[in-house]
Amino acid sequence: MNKLNIKKGKISEKKLVDLYGSDAQKKSYKEYGRFIGNYKKTLLTKMSRYCNIEDLGDRTYRITKVYDYPLPSNFNKMTKSLYQYIVPLLLTNLINGHDENNKIDITVGKWAREINMVNKNYNLVKYNKEDTSKETQCSLDTINEFYDKADDMIEWYITNALDYLKSAGLVIWREVYRVNEEISSGKNIIDESGNIHVDISIDSHQASEDEMNYYSHCVSIADKAAKIENAGERYYSKKSKLFGEVLKKELYKKKIKCVFKTYEAYYVDLNKCNFILKQFGKFKMNNLISEFNKEFTDLLVGNAEKRFDKNPDKYFSYAEKNDYSLCFQNLCEITIDKNTEYLGNRIREKTIDDNYTLKITSSKKGKK
């Protein structure tokens, strides 16, 4: 079935079955003179991928529009839950932000920021948890738990959305580990004040097998130093600071600044991507993002309340569930709501390896 043999206008149920029904549907309709079981639903669902069809009653239908391309068989999944926001926003960014190779290469955290799933405070708070705890009066344990759950949910929904687009034949994507490595030209410059300026640049490239083996070795050393018992403790516990310090030190022995995972996404057919994007309707970006932020917040807070109900003894520091829930709500407001102001003037900002910029100038007083 394609758009060439579907025409707009009224059509009888019998003709609809004769033209577009399966052999089993045709046989059944001929025998009974009507739909039996779920044959009607199945046929209309099939037709809705190719055209807009209305049931007028009295076994009559109207086809009002024939689509340029068939809708993906998984399109309904793209229009539910957080995917109804993530999919069109991913498509918008891919359509408008691809490079000359039809590609976007980006970390999942940057994807989240690009599509406004989180705001600019998300990384600020994530990498400055102690200061945030003092500023918000929210315990460090709760902030760690917040990021454990939020990061997991962000990666889950974004990678699933990419899989939906891949299954629909719209994109090709894969995970790629990259390395930021410090490169020195060997040239040093002494200014008039006696400062030595070292000419250093950062080379960013896909990690080789040897580099991944070395990274694994460094993670093992950091695990032992910080007494890490599970992967989550590396980033979402009081042990994470020591883990990060040791890992950074070990990596730098080979002048590696950081190792990080990115998601390469390539569009397959730009016209088809634009067509699918249009099927989400004409939306006002601000309204879409506001609804997106609210639904993401509701999921995080709702799951937090369920965890409290399941194991209240774990949260003994909170007098009641509402106190714990309010803490999560406040963290969502700070890090997710697009209307929240940037808090860089209240929370002391530290160096963040994620979002690494290729600008390195080391200097110190002394002699060459």
Tab-separated table of C-alpha atoms in Angstrom, residues 139 142 145 149 299-328:
chain	number	residue	atom	x	y	z
A	139	SER	CA	21.021	16.852	52.476
A	142	THR	CA	19.269	13.438	48.823
A	145	GLU	CA	19.934	10.369	45.013
A	149	LYS	CA	17.579	8.965	39.440
A	299	LEU	CA	7.832	11.639	37.213
A	300	LEU	CA	10.865	12.332	39.405
A	301	VAL	CA	8.805	13.502	42.385
A	302	GLY	CA	6.230	10.738	41.972
A	303	ASN	CA	8.939	8.066	41.929
A	304	ALA	CA	10.566	9.632	44.984
A	305	GLU	CA	7.298	9.379	46.902
A	306	LYS	CA	6.942	5.720	45.900
A	307	ARG	CA	10.468	4.998	47.157
A	308	PHE	CA	9.643	6.663	50.470
A	309	ASP	CA	6.460	4.618	50.866
A	310	LYS	CA	8.326	1.418	50.062
A	311	ASN	CA	11.152	2.004	52.537
A	312	PRO	CA	10.417	4.897	54.937
A	313	ASP	CA	13.120	3.767	57.367
A	314	LYS	CA	15.744	4.675	54.762
A	315	TYR	CA	14.633	8.296	54.972
A	316	PHE	CA	14.629	8.608	58.764
A	317	SER	CA	16.102	12.115	58.575
A	318	TYR	CA	12.799	13.379	57.167
A	319	ALA	CA	9.868	13.820	59.532
A	320	GLU	CA	7.382	12.791	56.854
A	321	LYS	CA	7.081	11.977	53.170
A	322	ASN	CA	6.055	15.521	52.264
A	323	ASP	CA	9.393	16.871	53.531
A	324	TYR	CA	11.332	14.455	51.332
A	325	SER	CA	9.019	15.101	48.381
A	326	LEU	CA	9.398	18.865	48.818
A	327	CYS	CA	13.180	18.530	48.669
A	328	PHE	CA	12.923	16.695	45.336
